[in-house]
Coordinates of N, CA and C and ligand atoms in Angstrom, one line a residue:
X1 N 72.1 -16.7 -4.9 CA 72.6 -18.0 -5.1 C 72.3 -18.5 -6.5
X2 N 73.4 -19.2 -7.2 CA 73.2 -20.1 -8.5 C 71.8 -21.1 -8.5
X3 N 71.1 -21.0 -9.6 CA 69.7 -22.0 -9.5 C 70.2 -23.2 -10.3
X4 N 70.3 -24.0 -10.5 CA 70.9 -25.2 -11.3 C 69.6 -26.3 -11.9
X5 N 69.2 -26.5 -13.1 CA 68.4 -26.9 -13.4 C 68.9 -27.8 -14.6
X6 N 68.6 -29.3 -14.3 CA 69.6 -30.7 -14.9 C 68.6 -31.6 -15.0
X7 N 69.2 -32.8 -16.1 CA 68.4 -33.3 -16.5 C 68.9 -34.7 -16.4
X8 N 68.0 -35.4 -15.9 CA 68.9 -37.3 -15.9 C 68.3 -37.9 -16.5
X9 N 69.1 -38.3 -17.6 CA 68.5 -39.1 -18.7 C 69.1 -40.8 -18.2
X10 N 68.1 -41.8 -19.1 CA 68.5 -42.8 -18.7 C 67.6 -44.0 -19.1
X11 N 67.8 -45.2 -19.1 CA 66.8 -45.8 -19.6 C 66.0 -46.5 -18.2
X12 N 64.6 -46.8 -18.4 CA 63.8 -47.6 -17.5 C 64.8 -48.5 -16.2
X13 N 64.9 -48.4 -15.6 CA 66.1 -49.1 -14.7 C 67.3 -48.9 -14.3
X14 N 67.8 -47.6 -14.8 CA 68.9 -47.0 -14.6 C 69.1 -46.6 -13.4
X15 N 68.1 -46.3 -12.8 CA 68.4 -46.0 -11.3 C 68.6 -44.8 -11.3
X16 N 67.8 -43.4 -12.4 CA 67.9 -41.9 -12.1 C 66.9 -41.6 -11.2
X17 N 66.3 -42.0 -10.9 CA 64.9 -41.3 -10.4 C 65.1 -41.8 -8.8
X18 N 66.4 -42.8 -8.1 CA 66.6 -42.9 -6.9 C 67.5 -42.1 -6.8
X19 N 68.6 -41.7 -7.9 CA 69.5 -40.7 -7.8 C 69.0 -38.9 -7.9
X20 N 68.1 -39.0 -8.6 CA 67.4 -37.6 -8.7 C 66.8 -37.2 -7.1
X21 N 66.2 -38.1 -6.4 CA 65.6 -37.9 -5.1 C 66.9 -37.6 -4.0
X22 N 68.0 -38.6 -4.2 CA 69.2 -38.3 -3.3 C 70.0 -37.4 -3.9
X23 N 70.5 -36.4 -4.8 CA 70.9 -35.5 -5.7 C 70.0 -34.7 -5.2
X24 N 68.4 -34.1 -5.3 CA 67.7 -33.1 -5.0 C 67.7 -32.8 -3.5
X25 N 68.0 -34.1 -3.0 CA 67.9 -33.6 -1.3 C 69.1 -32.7 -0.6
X26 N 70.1 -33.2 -1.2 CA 71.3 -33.2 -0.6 C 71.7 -31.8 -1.0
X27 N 71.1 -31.3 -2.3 CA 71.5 -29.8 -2.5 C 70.4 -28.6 -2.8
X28 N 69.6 -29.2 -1.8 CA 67.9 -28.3 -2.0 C 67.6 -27.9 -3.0
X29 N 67.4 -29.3 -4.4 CA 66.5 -28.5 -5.6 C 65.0 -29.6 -5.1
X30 N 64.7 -29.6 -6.3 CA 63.0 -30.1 -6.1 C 63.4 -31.1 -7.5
X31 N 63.0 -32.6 -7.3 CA 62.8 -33.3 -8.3 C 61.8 -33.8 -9.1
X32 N 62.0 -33.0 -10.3 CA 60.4 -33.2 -11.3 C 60.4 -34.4 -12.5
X33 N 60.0 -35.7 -11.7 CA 59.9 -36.8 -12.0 C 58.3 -36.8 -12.4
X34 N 57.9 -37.1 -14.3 CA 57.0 -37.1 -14.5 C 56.6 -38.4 -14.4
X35 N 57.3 -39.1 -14.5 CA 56.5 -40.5 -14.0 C 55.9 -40.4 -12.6
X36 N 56.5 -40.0 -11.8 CA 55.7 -40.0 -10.3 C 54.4 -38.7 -10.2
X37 N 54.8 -37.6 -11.1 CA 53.7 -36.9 -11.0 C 52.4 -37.2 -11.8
X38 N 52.7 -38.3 -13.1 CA 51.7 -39.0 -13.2 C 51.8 -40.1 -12.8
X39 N 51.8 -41.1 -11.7 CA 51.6 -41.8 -11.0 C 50.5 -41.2 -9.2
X40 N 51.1 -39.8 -8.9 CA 49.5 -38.9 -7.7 C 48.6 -38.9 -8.8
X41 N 48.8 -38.3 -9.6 CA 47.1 -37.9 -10.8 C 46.6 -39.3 -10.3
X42 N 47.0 -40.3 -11.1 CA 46.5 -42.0 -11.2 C 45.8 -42.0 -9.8
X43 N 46.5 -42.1 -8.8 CA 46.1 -42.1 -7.8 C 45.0 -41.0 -6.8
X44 N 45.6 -40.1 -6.9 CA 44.4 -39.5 -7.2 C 43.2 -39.0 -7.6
X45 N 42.8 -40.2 -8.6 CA 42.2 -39.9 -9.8 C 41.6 -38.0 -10.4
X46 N 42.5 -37.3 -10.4 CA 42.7 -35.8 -11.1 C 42.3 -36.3 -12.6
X47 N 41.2 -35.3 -13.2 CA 41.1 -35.3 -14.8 C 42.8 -35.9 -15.4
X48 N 43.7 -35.8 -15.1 CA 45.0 -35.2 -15.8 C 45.2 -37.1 -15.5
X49 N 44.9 -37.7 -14.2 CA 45.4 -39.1 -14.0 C 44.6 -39.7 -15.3
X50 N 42.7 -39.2 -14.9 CA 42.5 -40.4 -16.3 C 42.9 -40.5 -17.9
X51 N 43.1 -39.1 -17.7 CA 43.5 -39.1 -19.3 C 45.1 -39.8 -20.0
X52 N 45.7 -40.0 -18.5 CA 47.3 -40.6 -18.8 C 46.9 -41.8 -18.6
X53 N 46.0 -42.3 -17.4 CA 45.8 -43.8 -17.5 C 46.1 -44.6 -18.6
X54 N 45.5 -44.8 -19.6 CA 45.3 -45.5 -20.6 C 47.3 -45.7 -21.1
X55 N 47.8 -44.9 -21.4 CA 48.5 -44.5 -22.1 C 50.0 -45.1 -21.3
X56 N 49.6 -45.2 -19.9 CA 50.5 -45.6 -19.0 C 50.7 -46.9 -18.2
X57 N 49.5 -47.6 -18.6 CA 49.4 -49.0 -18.0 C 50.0 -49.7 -19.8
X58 N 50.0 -49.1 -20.7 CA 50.3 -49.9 -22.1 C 51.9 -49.8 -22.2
X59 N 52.4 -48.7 -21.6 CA 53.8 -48.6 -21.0 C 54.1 -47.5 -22.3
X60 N 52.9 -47.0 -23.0 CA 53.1 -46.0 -24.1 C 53.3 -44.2 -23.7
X61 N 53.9 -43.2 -24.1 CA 54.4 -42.5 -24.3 C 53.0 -41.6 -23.7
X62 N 53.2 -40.5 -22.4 CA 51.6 -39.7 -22.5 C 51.8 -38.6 -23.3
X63 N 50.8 -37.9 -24.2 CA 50.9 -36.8 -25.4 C 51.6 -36.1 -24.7
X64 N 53.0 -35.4 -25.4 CA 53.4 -33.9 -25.4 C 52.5 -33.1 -24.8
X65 N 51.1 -32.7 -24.9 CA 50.8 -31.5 -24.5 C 50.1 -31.6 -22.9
X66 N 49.7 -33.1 -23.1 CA 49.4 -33.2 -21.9 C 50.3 -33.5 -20.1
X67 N 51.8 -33.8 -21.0 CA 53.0 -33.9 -20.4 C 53.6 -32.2 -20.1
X68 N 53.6 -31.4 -21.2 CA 54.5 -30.3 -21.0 C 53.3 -29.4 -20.0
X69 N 52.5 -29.6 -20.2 CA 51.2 -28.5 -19.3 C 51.8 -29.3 -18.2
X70 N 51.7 -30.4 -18.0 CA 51.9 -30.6 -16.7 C 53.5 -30.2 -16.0
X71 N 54.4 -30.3 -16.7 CA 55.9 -29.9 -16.3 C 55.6 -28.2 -16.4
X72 N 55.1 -27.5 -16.7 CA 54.6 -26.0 -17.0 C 54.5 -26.1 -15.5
X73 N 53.3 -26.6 -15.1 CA 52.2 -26.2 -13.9 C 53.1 -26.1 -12.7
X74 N 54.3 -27.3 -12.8 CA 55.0 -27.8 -11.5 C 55.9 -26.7 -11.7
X75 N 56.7 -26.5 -12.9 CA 57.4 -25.5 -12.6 C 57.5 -23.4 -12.3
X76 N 56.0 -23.7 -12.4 CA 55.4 -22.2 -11.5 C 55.8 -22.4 -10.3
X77 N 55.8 -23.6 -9.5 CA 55.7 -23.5 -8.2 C 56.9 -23.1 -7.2
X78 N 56.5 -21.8 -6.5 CA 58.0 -21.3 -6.2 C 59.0 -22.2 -5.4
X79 N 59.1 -22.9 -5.1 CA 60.2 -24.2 -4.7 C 60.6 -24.5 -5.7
X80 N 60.7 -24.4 -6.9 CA 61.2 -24.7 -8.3 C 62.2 -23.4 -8.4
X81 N 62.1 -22.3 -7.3 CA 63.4 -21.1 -7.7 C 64.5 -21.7 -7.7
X82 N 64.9 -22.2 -7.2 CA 66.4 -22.5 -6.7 C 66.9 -23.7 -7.9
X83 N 66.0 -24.3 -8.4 CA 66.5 -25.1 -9.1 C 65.6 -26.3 -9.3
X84 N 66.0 -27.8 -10.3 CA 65.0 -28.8 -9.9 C 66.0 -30.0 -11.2
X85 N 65.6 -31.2 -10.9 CA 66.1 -31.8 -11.4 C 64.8 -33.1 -12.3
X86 N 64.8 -32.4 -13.6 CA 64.0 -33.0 -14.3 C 64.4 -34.9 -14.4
X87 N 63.2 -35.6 -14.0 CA 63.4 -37.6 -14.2 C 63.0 -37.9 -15.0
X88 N 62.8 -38.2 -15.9 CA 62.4 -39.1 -17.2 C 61.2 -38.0 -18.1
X89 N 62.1 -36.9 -18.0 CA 61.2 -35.7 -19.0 C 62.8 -34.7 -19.4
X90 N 63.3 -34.9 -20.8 CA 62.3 -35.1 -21.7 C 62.2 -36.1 -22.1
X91 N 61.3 -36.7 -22.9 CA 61.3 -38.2 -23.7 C 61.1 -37.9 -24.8
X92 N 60.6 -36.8 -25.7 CA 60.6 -36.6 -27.2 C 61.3 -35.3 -27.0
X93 N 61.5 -35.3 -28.8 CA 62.4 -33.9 -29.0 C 61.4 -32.6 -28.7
X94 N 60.0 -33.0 -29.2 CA 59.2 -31.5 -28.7 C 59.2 -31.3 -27.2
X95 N 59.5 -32.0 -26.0 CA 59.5 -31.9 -25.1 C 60.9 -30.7 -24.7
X96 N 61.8 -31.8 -25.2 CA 62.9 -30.8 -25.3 C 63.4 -29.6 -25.8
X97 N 62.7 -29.5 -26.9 CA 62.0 -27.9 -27.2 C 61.5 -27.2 -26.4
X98 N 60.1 -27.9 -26.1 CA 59.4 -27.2 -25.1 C 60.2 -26.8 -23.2
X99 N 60.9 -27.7 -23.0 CA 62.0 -27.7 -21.8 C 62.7 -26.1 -21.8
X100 N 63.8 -26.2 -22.8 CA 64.4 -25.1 -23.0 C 63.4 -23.5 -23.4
X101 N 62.4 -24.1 -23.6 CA 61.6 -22.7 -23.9 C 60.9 -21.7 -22.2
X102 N 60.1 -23.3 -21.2 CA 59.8 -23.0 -20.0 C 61.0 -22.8 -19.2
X103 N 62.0 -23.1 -19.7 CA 63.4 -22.5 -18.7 C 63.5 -20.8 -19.1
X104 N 63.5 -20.5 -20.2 CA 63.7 -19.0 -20.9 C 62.9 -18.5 -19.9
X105 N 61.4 -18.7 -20.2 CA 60.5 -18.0 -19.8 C 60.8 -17.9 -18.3
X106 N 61.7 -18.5 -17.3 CA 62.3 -18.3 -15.9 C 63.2 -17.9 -15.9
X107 N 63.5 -17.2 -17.0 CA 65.2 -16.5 -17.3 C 66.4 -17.5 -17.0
X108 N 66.2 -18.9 -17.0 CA 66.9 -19.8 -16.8 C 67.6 -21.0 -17.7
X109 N 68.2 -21.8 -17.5 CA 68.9 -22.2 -18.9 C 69.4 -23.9 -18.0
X110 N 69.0 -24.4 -19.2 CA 69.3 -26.3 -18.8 C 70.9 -26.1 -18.4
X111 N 71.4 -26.5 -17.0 CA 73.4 -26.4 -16.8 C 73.4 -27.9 -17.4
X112 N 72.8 -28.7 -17.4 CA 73.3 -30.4 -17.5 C 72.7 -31.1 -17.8
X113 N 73.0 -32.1 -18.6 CA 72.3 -33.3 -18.9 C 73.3 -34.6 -18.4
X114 N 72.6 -35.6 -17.6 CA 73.6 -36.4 -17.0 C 72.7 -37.9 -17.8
X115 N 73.5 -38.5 -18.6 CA 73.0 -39.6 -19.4 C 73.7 -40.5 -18.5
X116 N 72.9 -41.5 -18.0 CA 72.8 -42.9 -17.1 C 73.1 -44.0 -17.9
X117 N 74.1 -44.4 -17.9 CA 74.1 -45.9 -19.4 C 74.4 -47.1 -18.7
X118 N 73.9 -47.7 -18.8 CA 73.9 -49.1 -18.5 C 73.3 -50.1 -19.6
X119 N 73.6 -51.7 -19.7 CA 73.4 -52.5 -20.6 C 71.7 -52.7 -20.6
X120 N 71.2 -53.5 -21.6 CA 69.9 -53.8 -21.9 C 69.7 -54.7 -20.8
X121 N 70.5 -56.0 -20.6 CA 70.3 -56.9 -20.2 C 70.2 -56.2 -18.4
X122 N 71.0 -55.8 -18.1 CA 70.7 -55.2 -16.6 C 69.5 -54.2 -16.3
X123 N 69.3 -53.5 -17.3 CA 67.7 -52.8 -16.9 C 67.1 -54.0 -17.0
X124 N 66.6 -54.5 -17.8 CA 65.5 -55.6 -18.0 C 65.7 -56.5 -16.6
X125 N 66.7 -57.0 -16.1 CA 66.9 -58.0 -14.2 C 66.4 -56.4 -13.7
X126 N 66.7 -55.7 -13.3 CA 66.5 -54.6 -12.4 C 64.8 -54.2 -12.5
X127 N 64.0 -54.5 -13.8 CA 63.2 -54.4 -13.9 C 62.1 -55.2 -13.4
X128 N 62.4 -56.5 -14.1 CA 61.9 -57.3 -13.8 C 61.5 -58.1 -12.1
X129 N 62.5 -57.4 -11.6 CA 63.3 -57.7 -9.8 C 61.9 -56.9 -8.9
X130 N 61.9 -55.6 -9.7 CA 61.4 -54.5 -8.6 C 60.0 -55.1 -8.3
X131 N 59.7 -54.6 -7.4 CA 58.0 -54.4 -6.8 C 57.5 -53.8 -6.2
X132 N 57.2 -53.0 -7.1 CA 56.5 -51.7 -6.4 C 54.9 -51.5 -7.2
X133 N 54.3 -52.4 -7.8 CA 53.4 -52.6 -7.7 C 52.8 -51.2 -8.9
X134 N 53.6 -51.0 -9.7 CA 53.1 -50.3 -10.7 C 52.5 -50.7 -11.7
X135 N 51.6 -50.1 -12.2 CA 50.7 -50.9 -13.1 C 51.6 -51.3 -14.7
X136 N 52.5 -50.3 -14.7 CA 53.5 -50.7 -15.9 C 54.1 -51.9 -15.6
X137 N 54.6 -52.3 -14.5 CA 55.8 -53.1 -14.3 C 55.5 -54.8 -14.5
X138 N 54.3 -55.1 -15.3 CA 53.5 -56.3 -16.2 C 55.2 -56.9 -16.9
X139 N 55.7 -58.2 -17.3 CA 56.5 -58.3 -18.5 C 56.4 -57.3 -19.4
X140 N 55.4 -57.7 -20.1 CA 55.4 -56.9 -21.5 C 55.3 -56.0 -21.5
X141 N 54.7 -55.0 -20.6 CA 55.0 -53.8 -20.8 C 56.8 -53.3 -20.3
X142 N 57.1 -54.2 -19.7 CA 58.5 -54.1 -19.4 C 59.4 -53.8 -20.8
X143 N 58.9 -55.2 -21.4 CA 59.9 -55.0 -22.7 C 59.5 -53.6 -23.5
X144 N 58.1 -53.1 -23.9 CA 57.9 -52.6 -24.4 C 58.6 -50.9 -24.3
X145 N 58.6 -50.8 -22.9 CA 59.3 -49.4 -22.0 C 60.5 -49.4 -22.8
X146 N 61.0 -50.8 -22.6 CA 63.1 -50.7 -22.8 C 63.1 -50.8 -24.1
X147 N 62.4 -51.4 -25.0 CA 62.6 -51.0 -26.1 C 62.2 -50.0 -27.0
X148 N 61.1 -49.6 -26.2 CA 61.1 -47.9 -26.6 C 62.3 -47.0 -26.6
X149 N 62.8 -47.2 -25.3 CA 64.2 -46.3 -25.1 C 64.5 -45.6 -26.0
X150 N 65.3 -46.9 -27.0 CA 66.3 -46.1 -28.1 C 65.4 -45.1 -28.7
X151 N 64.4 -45.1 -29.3 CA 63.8 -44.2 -29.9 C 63.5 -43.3 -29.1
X152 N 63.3 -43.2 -27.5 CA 63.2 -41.7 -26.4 C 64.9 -41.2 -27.2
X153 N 65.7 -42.1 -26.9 CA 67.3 -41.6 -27.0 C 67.4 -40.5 -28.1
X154 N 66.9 -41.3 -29.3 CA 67.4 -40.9 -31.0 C 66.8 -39.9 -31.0
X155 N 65.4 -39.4 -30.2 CA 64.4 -38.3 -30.1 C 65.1 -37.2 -29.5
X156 N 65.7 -37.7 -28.4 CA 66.2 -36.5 -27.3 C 67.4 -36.1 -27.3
X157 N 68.5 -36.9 -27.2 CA 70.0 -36.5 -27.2 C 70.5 -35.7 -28.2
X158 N 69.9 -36.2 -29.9 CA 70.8 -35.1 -30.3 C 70.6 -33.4 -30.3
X159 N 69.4 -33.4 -29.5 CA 69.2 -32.1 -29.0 C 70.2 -31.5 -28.2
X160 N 70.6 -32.5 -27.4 CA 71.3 -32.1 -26.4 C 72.9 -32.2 -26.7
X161 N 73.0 -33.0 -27.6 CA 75.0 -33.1 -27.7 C 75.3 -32.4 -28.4
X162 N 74.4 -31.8 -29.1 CA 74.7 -30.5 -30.5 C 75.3 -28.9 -29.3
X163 N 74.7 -29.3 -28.4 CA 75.4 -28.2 -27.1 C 76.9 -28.6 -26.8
X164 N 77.8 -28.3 -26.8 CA 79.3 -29.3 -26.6 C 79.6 -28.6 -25.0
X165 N 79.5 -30.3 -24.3 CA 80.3 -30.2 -23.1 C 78.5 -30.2 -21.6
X166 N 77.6 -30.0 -22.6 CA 76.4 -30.0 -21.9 C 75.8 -31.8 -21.3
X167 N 76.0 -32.8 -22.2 CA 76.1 -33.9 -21.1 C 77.2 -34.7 -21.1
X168 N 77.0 -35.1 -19.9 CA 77.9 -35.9 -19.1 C 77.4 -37.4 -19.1
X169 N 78.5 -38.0 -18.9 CA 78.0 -39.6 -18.8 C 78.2 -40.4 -17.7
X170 N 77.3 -41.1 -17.2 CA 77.9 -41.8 -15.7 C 77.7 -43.1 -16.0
X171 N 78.4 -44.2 -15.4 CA 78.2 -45.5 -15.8 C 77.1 -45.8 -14.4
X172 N 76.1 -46.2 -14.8 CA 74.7 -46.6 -14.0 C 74.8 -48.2 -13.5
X173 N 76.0 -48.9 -14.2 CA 76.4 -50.5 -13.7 C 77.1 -50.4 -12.6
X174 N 76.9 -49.7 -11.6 CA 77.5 -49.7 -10.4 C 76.3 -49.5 -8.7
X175 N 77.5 -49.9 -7.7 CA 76.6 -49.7 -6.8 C 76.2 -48.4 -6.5
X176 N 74.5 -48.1 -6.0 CA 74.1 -46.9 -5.4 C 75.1 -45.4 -5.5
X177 N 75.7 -46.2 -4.5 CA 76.4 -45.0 -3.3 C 78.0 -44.7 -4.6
X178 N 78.3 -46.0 -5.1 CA 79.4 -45.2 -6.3 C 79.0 -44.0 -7.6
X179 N 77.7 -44.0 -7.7 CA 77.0 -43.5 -8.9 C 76.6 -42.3 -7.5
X180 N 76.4 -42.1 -6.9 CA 75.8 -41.0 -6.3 C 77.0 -40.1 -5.8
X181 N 77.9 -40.6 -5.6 CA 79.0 -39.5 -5.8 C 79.5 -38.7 -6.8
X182 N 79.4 -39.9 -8.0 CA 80.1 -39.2 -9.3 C 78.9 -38.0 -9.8
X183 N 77.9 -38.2 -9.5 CA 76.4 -37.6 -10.1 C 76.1 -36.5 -9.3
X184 N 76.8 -36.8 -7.4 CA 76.4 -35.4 -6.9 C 77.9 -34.3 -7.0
X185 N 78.3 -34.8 -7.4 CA 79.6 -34.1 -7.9 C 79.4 -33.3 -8.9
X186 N 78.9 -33.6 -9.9 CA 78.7 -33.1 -11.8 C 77.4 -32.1 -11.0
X187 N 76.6 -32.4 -10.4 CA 75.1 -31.5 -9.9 C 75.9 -30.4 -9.0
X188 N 76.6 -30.8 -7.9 CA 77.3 -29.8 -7.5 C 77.6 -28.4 -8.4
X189 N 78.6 -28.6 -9.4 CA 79.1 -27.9 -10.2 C 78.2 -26.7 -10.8
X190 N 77.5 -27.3 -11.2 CA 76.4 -26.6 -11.2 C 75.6 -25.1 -10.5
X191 N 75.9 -25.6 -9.0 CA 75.5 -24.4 -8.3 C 76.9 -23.2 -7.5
X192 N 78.1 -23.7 -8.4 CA 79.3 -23.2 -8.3 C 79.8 -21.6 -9.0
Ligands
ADP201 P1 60.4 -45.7 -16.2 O1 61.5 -44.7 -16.5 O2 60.7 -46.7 -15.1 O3 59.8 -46.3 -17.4 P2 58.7 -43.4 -15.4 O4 58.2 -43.4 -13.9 O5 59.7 -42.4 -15.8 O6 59.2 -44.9 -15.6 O7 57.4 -43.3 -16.3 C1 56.4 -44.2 -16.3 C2 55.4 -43.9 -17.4 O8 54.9 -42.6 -17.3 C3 56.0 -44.0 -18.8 O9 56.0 -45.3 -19.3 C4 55.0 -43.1 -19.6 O10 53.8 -43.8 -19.9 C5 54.7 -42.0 -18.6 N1 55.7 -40.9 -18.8 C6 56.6 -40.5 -17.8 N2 57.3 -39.5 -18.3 C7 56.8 -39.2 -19.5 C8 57.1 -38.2 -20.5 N3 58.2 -37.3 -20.3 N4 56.4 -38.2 -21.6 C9 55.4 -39.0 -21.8 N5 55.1 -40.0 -21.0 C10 55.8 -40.1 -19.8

């Protein structure tokens, strides 16, 4: 069987990380959301939570090395054969270096990047709305997240559009269930 291993890019509120969970279910990959795997550390408290703590409640960026060891570790784990669908990794270009290097070393190769776009003004209500009780989800760290973005963006994409035809664009200003067709369609392909 084809292993498919994709990437959903997007800004803070785009709604990838509800799509990456219903996209991973539906076609048995595993979704490697570093925000949620550093959100068990936190919880947790694992050496690896305290050392992101700090870095995570300011809504600031956790170090490269302490991010890619950890995407490393998850993707040894054999439930990662088949495939997986990276959430809000990468965020810098070394990451994205580092990404396509831990794929090699699986004899495997990025099929997709699915960029999530939607307006400033609608992440920021969608943000603002949620409650789930994250220690980021303060105002200001709110703003601070979204306007980081463009610099995750300027960092990461042209890595990835210099590949022609590797991502794809979904409009993220729509309901759930319309964005999860068009998204498990493009993921589909993938394992074709
Ligand atoms: P959101 O996309 O809603 O901002 P995430 O759950 O993806 O939230 O991430 C929450 C926080 O975890 C980020 O603000 C950052 O501190 C940290 N984080 C997540 N992914 C990465 C990453 N790839 N590199 C560095 N820090 C990250």
């Amino acid at each position: 069987m084809k292993r498919a291993f994709i990437v959903f890019f997007g800004p803070p509120g785009s709604g990838k990380g509800t799509q990456a969970k219903m996209v991973a279910e539906e076609l048995g990959l595993v979704q490697i959301s570093t925000g949620e795997l550093f959100r068990q550390h936190l919880a947790e408290q694992t050496p690896l939570g305290h050392q992101a703590q700090e870095y995570i409640s300011r809504g600031a960026l956790v170090p490269d090395e302490i991010t890619i060891g950890m995407v490393r570790q998850r993707l040894q784990q054999p439930d990662c054969a088949t495939g997986a669908i990276f959430d809000g990794f990468p965020r810098t270009g070394e990451q994205a270096a580092a990404l396509d290097e831990l794929l090699a070393e699986l004899d495997a190769e990025l099929c997709m990047v699915i960029d999530f776009t939607l307006p400033l003004e609608v992440s920021r209500a969608r943000l603002l709305g949620r409650q789930e009780g994250r220690v980021d989800d303060r105002p200001e760290v709110i703003e601070k997240r979204l306007s980081d973005h463009a610099q995750v963006e300027a960092s990461v994409m042209p890595h990835y559009r210099a590949k022609p035809g590797l991502v794809k664009t979904v409009n993220a200003d729509r309901p759930i269930e319309a964005i999860f067709a068009d998204v498990l369609a493009l993921a589909r392909s993938c394992l074709e």
